[in-house]
Amino acid sequence: AVIPCIAIVAIMAVSSVASAEVLTMSPHKIVLNAQGNFEDMQAVIRMPMQAGYTLLDYQVTLSFNGIPIIQAFNMRYCYIDDNFLASFDRTAVQNHPTVIGMANTTVTATVAGWYSAVNSDGLTYTHDFSWTDDMEIVDPGKEAKTYEFNFL
């Protein structure tokens, strides 16, 4: 009777690890004073679309610590890897006042919204989602907040 309980605990542990890896933000770190030829940051969302359907429409928001930052300007589906790629304007994220205020911290990035898909018969469905990943926001010109404690 003890063995099935151990198996259930093991399955639950694997399940929670897998669900934590549904969203991967790229890049994983935002450097506020970064310069260069970059256009977007991507959310790689590992969730399958129903077989025989294609992406019809979407609305996706990127939030940091529960504060909405920006809407995705593009979303596409990769049939080979069974994942969605949502693109956000990287320069707009870097220059957002809320993001600047979060410098030198780790934030919870949430990518949430919905997509609708259609098949060759014209049937559609809509799927809501919300996934999180941790991201680091760095401003090399701003010192990280440190605290010193003196114990007497």
Short mmCIF file of N, CA, C and O in Angstrom, two decimals, residues 41-131:
data_model
loop_
_atom_site.label_atom_id
_atom_site.label_comp_id
_atom_site.label_asym_id
_atom_site.label_seq_id
_atom_site.Cartn_x
_atom_site.Cartn_y
_atom_site.Cartn_z
N MET A 41 12.23 40.66 -27.81
CA MET A 41 12.45 39.61 -26.83
C MET A 41 11.31 38.62 -27.05
O MET A 41 10.21 39.02 -27.47
N GLN A 42 11.60 37.35 -26.85
CA GLN A 42 10.61 36.33 -27.16
C GLN A 42 10.22 35.54 -25.92
O GLN A 42 11.04 35.28 -25.05
N ALA A 43 8.96 35.17 -25.91
CA ALA A 43 8.44 34.22 -24.94
C ALA A 43 8.24 32.92 -25.70
O ALA A 43 7.50 32.88 -26.68
N VAL A 44 8.94 31.88 -25.29
CA VAL A 44 8.76 30.55 -25.88
C VAL A 44 7.80 29.81 -24.95
O VAL A 44 8.12 29.57 -23.78
N ILE A 45 6.61 29.53 -25.45
CA ILE A 45 5.55 28.94 -24.64
C ILE A 45 5.30 27.52 -25.14
O ILE A 45 4.79 27.31 -26.24
N ARG A 46 5.68 26.54 -24.33
CA ARG A 46 5.53 25.15 -24.72
C ARG A 46 4.13 24.65 -24.37
O ARG A 46 3.88 24.18 -23.28
N MET A 47 3.22 24.84 -25.33
CA MET A 47 1.86 24.30 -25.21
C MET A 47 1.41 23.94 -26.62
O MET A 47 1.59 24.71 -27.55
N PRO A 48 0.87 22.74 -26.78
CA PRO A 48 0.47 22.31 -28.13
C PRO A 48 -0.84 22.93 -28.58
O PRO A 48 -1.71 23.25 -27.77
N MET A 49 -0.93 23.10 -29.89
CA MET A 49 -2.19 23.50 -30.52
C MET A 49 -2.87 22.22 -31.00
O MET A 49 -2.19 21.24 -31.34
N GLN A 50 -4.19 22.22 -31.06
CA GLN A 50 -4.91 21.03 -31.51
C GLN A 50 -4.47 20.68 -32.94
O GLN A 50 -4.26 21.56 -33.77
N ALA A 51 -4.35 19.38 -33.21
CA ALA A 51 -3.93 18.90 -34.53
C ALA A 51 -4.90 19.38 -35.60
O ALA A 51 -6.12 19.40 -35.40
N GLY A 52 -4.35 19.80 -36.74
CA GLY A 52 -5.16 20.23 -37.87
C GLY A 52 -5.60 21.69 -37.82
O GLY A 52 -6.34 22.15 -38.67
N TYR A 53 -5.15 22.43 -36.83
CA TYR A 53 -5.52 23.83 -36.67
C TYR A 53 -4.33 24.75 -36.96
O TYR A 53 -3.18 24.34 -36.82
N THR A 54 -4.64 25.99 -37.36
CA THR A 54 -3.62 27.02 -37.54
C THR A 54 -4.02 28.24 -36.70
O THR A 54 -5.20 28.47 -36.43
N LEU A 55 -3.03 29.01 -36.34
CA LEU A 55 -3.24 30.19 -35.51
C LEU A 55 -4.05 31.23 -36.29
O LEU A 55 -3.73 31.56 -37.42
N LEU A 56 -5.12 31.73 -35.68
CA LEU A 56 -6.01 32.69 -36.32
C LEU A 56 -5.82 34.10 -35.74
O LEU A 56 -5.67 35.07 -36.47
N ASP A 57 -5.81 34.20 -34.42
CA ASP A 57 -5.73 35.51 -33.76
C ASP A 57 -5.15 35.30 -32.37
O ASP A 57 -5.12 34.17 -31.85
N TYR A 58 -4.72 36.40 -31.73
CA TYR A 58 -4.13 36.31 -30.40
C TYR A 58 -4.17 37.67 -29.72
O TYR A 58 -4.28 38.71 -30.38
N GLN A 59 -4.06 37.64 -28.42
CA GLN A 59 -3.80 38.82 -27.61
C GLN A 59 -2.93 38.35 -26.45
O GLN A 59 -3.37 37.50 -25.66
N VAL A 60 -1.72 38.90 -26.34
CA VAL A 60 -0.76 38.44 -25.35
C VAL A 60 -0.11 39.64 -24.67
O VAL A 60 0.32 40.58 -25.34
N THR A 61 -0.05 39.60 -23.35
CA THR A 61 0.55 40.68 -22.56
C THR A 61 1.71 40.15 -21.74
O THR A 61 1.61 39.07 -21.15
N LEU A 62 2.79 40.93 -21.69
CA LEU A 62 3.93 40.65 -20.82
C LEU A 62 3.81 41.54 -19.60
O LEU A 62 3.66 42.76 -19.72
N SER A 63 3.85 40.93 -18.41
CA SER A 63 3.79 41.67 -17.15
C SER A 63 5.00 41.30 -16.30
O SER A 63 5.49 40.17 -16.37
N PHE A 64 5.46 42.25 -15.48
CA PHE A 64 6.51 41.98 -14.51
C PHE A 64 5.92 42.23 -13.12
O PHE A 64 5.40 43.31 -12.85
N ASN A 65 6.03 41.23 -12.27
CA ASN A 65 5.49 41.30 -10.90
C ASN A 65 4.04 41.77 -10.89
O ASN A 65 3.63 42.56 -10.06
N GLY A 66 3.27 41.31 -11.88
CA GLY A 66 1.85 41.62 -11.94
C GLY A 66 1.49 42.94 -12.59
O GLY A 66 0.33 43.28 -12.70
N ILE A 67 2.50 43.70 -13.05
CA ILE A 67 2.26 45.00 -13.68
C ILE A 67 2.38 44.83 -15.20
O ILE A 67 3.44 44.48 -15.70
N PRO A 68 1.30 45.09 -15.95
CA PRO A 68 1.36 44.96 -17.42
C PRO A 68 2.41 45.92 -18.00
O PRO A 68 2.44 47.10 -17.65
N ILE A 69 3.26 45.38 -18.89
CA ILE A 69 4.33 46.17 -19.49
C ILE A 69 4.07 46.44 -20.97
O ILE A 69 4.15 47.57 -21.43
N ILE A 70 3.73 45.40 -21.73
CA ILE A 70 3.62 45.56 -23.18
C ILE A 70 2.82 44.41 -23.80
O ILE A 70 2.78 43.31 -23.25
N GLN A 71 2.20 44.70 -24.95
CA GLN A 71 1.49 43.69 -25.74
C GLN A 71 2.44 43.07 -26.76
O GLN A 71 3.34 43.77 -27.27
N ALA A 72 2.24 41.82 -27.08
CA ALA A 72 3.04 41.17 -28.13
C ALA A 72 2.70 41.78 -29.48
O ALA A 72 1.53 42.06 -29.76
N PHE A 73 3.74 42.01 -30.31
CA PHE A 73 3.48 42.53 -31.65
C PHE A 73 3.41 41.39 -32.67
O PHE A 73 3.00 41.60 -33.81
N ASN A 74 3.78 40.18 -32.25
CA ASN A 74 3.71 39.03 -33.15
C ASN A 74 3.60 37.76 -32.30
O ASN A 74 4.12 37.69 -31.20
N MET A 75 2.91 36.77 -32.86
CA MET A 75 2.87 35.44 -32.24
C MET A 75 2.73 34.43 -33.36
O MET A 75 1.96 34.64 -34.30
N ARG A 76 3.52 33.38 -33.27
CA ARG A 76 3.45 32.32 -34.28
C ARG A 76 3.59 30.98 -33.59
O ARG A 76 3.97 30.91 -32.42
N TYR A 77 3.25 29.93 -34.33
CA TYR A 77 3.30 28.57 -33.77
C TYR A 77 4.33 27.75 -34.52
O TYR A 77 4.38 27.78 -35.75
N CYS A 78 5.17 27.03 -33.78
CA CYS A 78 6.15 26.12 -34.36
C CYS A 78 5.61 24.70 -34.25
O CYS A 78 5.52 24.15 -33.15
N TYR A 79 5.25 24.12 -35.40
CA TYR A 79 4.66 22.78 -35.41
C TYR A 79 5.69 21.70 -35.09
O TYR A 79 5.33 20.64 -34.59
N ILE A 80 6.95 21.95 -35.34
CA ILE A 80 8.00 20.96 -35.07
C ILE A 80 8.19 20.79 -33.57
O ILE A 80 8.28 19.68 -33.06
N ASP A 81 8.26 21.92 -32.83
CA ASP A 81 8.52 21.87 -31.39
C ASP A 81 7.26 21.97 -30.54
O ASP A 81 7.34 21.91 -29.31
N ASP A 82 6.11 22.14 -31.16
CA ASP A 82 4.84 22.30 -30.43
C ASP A 82 4.92 23.44 -29.41
O ASP A 82 4.62 23.27 -28.23
N ASN A 83 5.36 24.62 -29.90
CA ASN A 83 5.37 25.77 -29.01
C ASN A 83 5.00 27.04 -29.76
O ASN A 83 5.05 27.10 -30.98
N PHE A 84 4.59 28.02 -28.99
CA PHE A 84 4.28 29.35 -29.50
C PHE A 84 5.45 30.26 -29.23
O PHE A 84 6.15 30.12 -28.22
N LEU A 85 5.67 31.21 -30.12
CA LEU A 85 6.70 32.23 -29.95
C LEU A 85 6.00 33.59 -29.99
O LEU A 85 5.47 33.99 -31.03
N ALA A 86 5.97 34.27 -28.84
CA ALA A 86 5.38 35.61 -28.76
C ALA A 86 6.52 36.61 -28.73
O ALA A 86 7.47 36.46 -27.96
N SER A 87 6.44 37.64 -29.57
CA SER A 87 7.50 38.64 -29.67
C SER A 87 7.05 39.97 -29.07
O SER A 87 5.93 40.43 -29.33
N PHE A 88 7.97 40.59 -28.29
CA PHE A 88 7.72 41.88 -27.65
C PHE A 88 8.82 42.85 -28.06
O PHE A 88 9.98 42.43 -28.23
N ASP A 89 8.49 44.12 -28.20
CA ASP A 89 9.46 45.15 -28.57
C ASP A 89 10.46 45.33 -27.43
O ASP A 89 10.13 45.85 -26.37
N ARG A 90 11.69 44.89 -27.68
CA ARG A 90 12.72 44.88 -26.63
C ARG A 90 13.10 46.29 -26.19
O ARG A 90 13.28 46.55 -25.00
N THR A 91 13.20 47.22 -27.12
CA THR A 91 13.56 48.60 -26.78
C THR A 91 12.48 49.22 -25.91
O THR A 91 12.78 49.91 -24.92
N ALA A 92 11.22 48.98 -26.24
CA ALA A 92 10.11 49.52 -25.45
C ALA A 92 10.13 48.94 -24.04
O ALA A 92 9.85 49.67 -23.07
N VAL A 93 10.46 47.67 -23.91
CA VAL A 93 10.54 47.06 -22.57
C VAL A 93 11.68 47.71 -21.78
O VAL A 93 11.50 48.10 -20.63
N GLN A 94 12.86 47.83 -22.39
CA GLN A 94 14.02 48.42 -21.72
C GLN A 94 13.75 49.85 -21.26
O GLN A 94 14.26 50.28 -20.23
N ASN A 95 12.98 50.60 -22.04
CA ASN A 95 12.73 52.01 -21.74
C ASN A 95 11.47 52.26 -20.92
O ASN A 95 11.15 53.41 -20.62
N HIS A 96 10.75 51.21 -20.57
CA HIS A 96 9.52 51.36 -19.80
C HIS A 96 9.86 51.84 -18.38
O HIS A 96 10.71 51.23 -17.71
N PRO A 97 9.22 52.91 -17.90
CA PRO A 97 9.54 53.45 -16.56
C PRO A 97 9.42 52.42 -15.43
O PRO A 97 10.23 52.42 -14.51
N THR A 98 8.44 51.55 -15.51
CA THR A 98 8.28 50.53 -14.47
C THR A 98 9.45 49.56 -14.48
O THR A 98 9.96 49.17 -13.43
N VAL A 99 9.90 49.17 -15.68
CA VAL A 99 11.03 48.25 -15.80
C VAL A 99 12.30 48.91 -15.27
O VAL A 99 13.07 48.30 -14.53
N ILE A 100 12.50 50.17 -15.62
CA ILE A 100 13.68 50.91 -15.13
C ILE A 100 13.66 50.96 -13.60
O ILE A 100 14.70 50.79 -12.94
N GLY A 101 12.49 51.14 -13.02
CA GLY A 101 12.36 51.17 -11.57
C GLY A 101 12.63 49.83 -10.91
O GLY A 101 12.84 49.76 -9.70
N MET A 102 12.62 48.75 -11.68
CA MET A 102 12.87 47.41 -11.15
C MET A 102 14.33 46.99 -11.34
O MET A 102 14.66 45.81 -11.18
N ALA A 103 15.19 47.93 -11.69
CA ALA A 103 16.60 47.63 -11.97
C ALA A 103 17.25 46.88 -10.82
O ALA A 103 16.98 47.14 -9.65
N ASN A 104 18.11 45.95 -11.20
CA ASN A 104 18.91 45.14 -10.28
C ASN A 104 18.06 44.31 -9.34
O ASN A 104 18.36 44.15 -8.16
N THR A 105 16.99 43.76 -9.92
CA THR A 105 16.14 42.83 -9.19
C THR A 105 15.79 41.65 -10.11
O THR A 105 15.99 41.72 -11.32
N THR A 106 15.28 40.61 -9.51
CA THR A 106 14.72 39.49 -10.26
C THR A 106 13.20 39.63 -10.17
O THR A 106 12.66 39.82 -9.08
N VAL A 107 12.55 39.57 -11.31
CA VAL A 107 11.10 39.75 -11.37
C VAL A 107 10.43 38.48 -11.88
O VAL A 107 11.07 37.65 -12.53
N THR A 108 9.16 38.37 -11.60
CA THR A 108 8.35 37.30 -12.18
C THR A 108 7.72 37.84 -13.45
O THR A 108 6.92 38.77 -13.39
N ALA A 109 8.13 37.29 -14.57
CA ALA A 109 7.56 37.66 -15.87
C ALA A 109 6.36 36.75 -16.12
O ALA A 109 6.47 35.53 -16.00
N THR A 110 5.24 37.37 -16.44
CA THR A 110 4.03 36.61 -16.77
C THR A 110 3.64 36.93 -18.21
O THR A 110 3.56 38.09 -18.59
N VAL A 111 3.44 35.89 -18.98
CA VAL A 111 2.94 36.02 -20.34
C VAL A 111 1.54 35.41 -20.32
O VAL A 111 1.39 34.21 -20.06
N ALA A 112 0.55 36.27 -20.54
CA ALA A 112 -0.84 35.81 -20.42
C ALA A 112 -1.67 36.35 -21.57
O ALA A 112 -1.37 37.39 -22.13
N GLY A 113 -2.72 35.63 -21.88
CA GLY A 113 -3.63 36.08 -22.93
C GLY A 113 -4.44 34.93 -23.48
O GLY A 113 -4.79 34.01 -22.75
N TRP A 114 -4.69 35.00 -24.77
CA TRP A 114 -5.47 33.97 -25.45
C TRP A 114 -5.03 33.88 -26.91
O TRP A 114 -4.40 34.78 -27.43
N TYR A 115 -5.36 32.75 -27.50
CA TYR A 115 -5.22 32.62 -28.95
C TYR A 115 -6.44 31.88 -29.47
O TYR A 115 -7.09 31.14 -28.75
N SER A 116 -6.76 32.13 -30.73
CA SER A 116 -7.80 31.36 -31.39
C SER A 116 -7.17 30.67 -32.59
O SER A 116 -6.21 31.18 -33.18
N ALA A 117 -7.70 29.50 -32.91
CA ALA A 117 -7.18 28.70 -34.01
C ALA A 117 -8.35 28.22 -34.86
O ALA A 117 -9.49 28.13 -34.40
N VAL A 118 -8.04 27.93 -36.12
CA VAL A 118 -9.07 27.50 -37.07
C VAL A 118 -8.56 26.28 -37.84
O VAL A 118 -7.36 26.16 -38.10
N ASN A 119 -9.49 25.38 -38.21
CA ASN A 119 -9.09 24.25 -39.05
C ASN A 119 -9.63 24.43 -40.47
O ASN A 119 -10.28 25.45 -40.77
N SER A 120 -9.37 23.48 -41.33
CA SER A 120 -9.75 23.61 -42.75
C SER A 120 -11.27 23.62 -42.96
O SER A 120 -11.74 24.06 -44.01
N ASP A 121 -12.03 23.15 -41.98
CA ASP A 121 -13.50 23.18 -42.08
C ASP A 121 -14.08 24.49 -41.54
O ASP A 121 -15.30 24.67 -41.53
N GLY A 122 -13.21 25.38 -41.09
CA GLY A 122 -13.67 26.65 -40.55
C GLY A 122 -14.05 26.62 -39.08
O GLY A 122 -14.52 27.62 -38.53
N LEU A 123 -13.86 25.46 -38.43
CA LEU A 123 -14.14 25.37 -36.99
C LEU A 123 -13.04 26.08 -36.22
O LEU A 123 -11.85 25.97 -36.56
N THR A 124 -13.41 26.81 -35.18
CA THR A 124 -12.43 27.54 -34.38
C THR A 124 -12.54 27.17 -32.91
O THR A 124 -13.55 26.64 -32.46
N TYR A 125 -11.48 27.43 -32.20
CA TYR A 125 -11.50 27.34 -30.74
C TYR A 125 -10.59 28.41 -30.18
O TYR A 125 -9.71 28.93 -30.88
N THR A 126 -10.82 28.79 -28.94
CA THR A 126 -10.01 29.79 -28.25
C THR A 126 -9.44 29.18 -26.98
O THR A 126 -10.13 28.41 -26.29
N HIS A 127 -8.18 29.51 -26.71
CA HIS A 127 -7.50 28.95 -25.54
C HIS A 127 -6.90 30.10 -24.73
O HIS A 127 -6.12 30.89 -25.27
N ASP A 128 -7.26 30.21 -23.45
CA ASP A 128 -6.67 31.19 -22.53
C ASP A 128 -5.44 30.57 -21.87
O ASP A 128 -5.42 29.36 -21.61
N PHE A 129 -4.43 31.39 -21.57
CA PHE A 129 -3.23 30.88 -20.91
C PHE A 129 -2.57 31.97 -20.07
O PHE A 129 -2.78 33.16 -20.27
N SER A 130 -1.78 31.52 -19.12
CA SER A 130 -0.97 32.40 -18.29
C SER A 130 0.18 31.58 -17.74
O SER A 130 -0.03 30.59 -17.03
N TRP A 131 1.41 31.98 -18.08
CA TRP A 131 2.60 31.24 -17.65
C TRP A 131 3.63 32.23 -17.09
O TRP A 131 3.65 33.40 -17.49
#
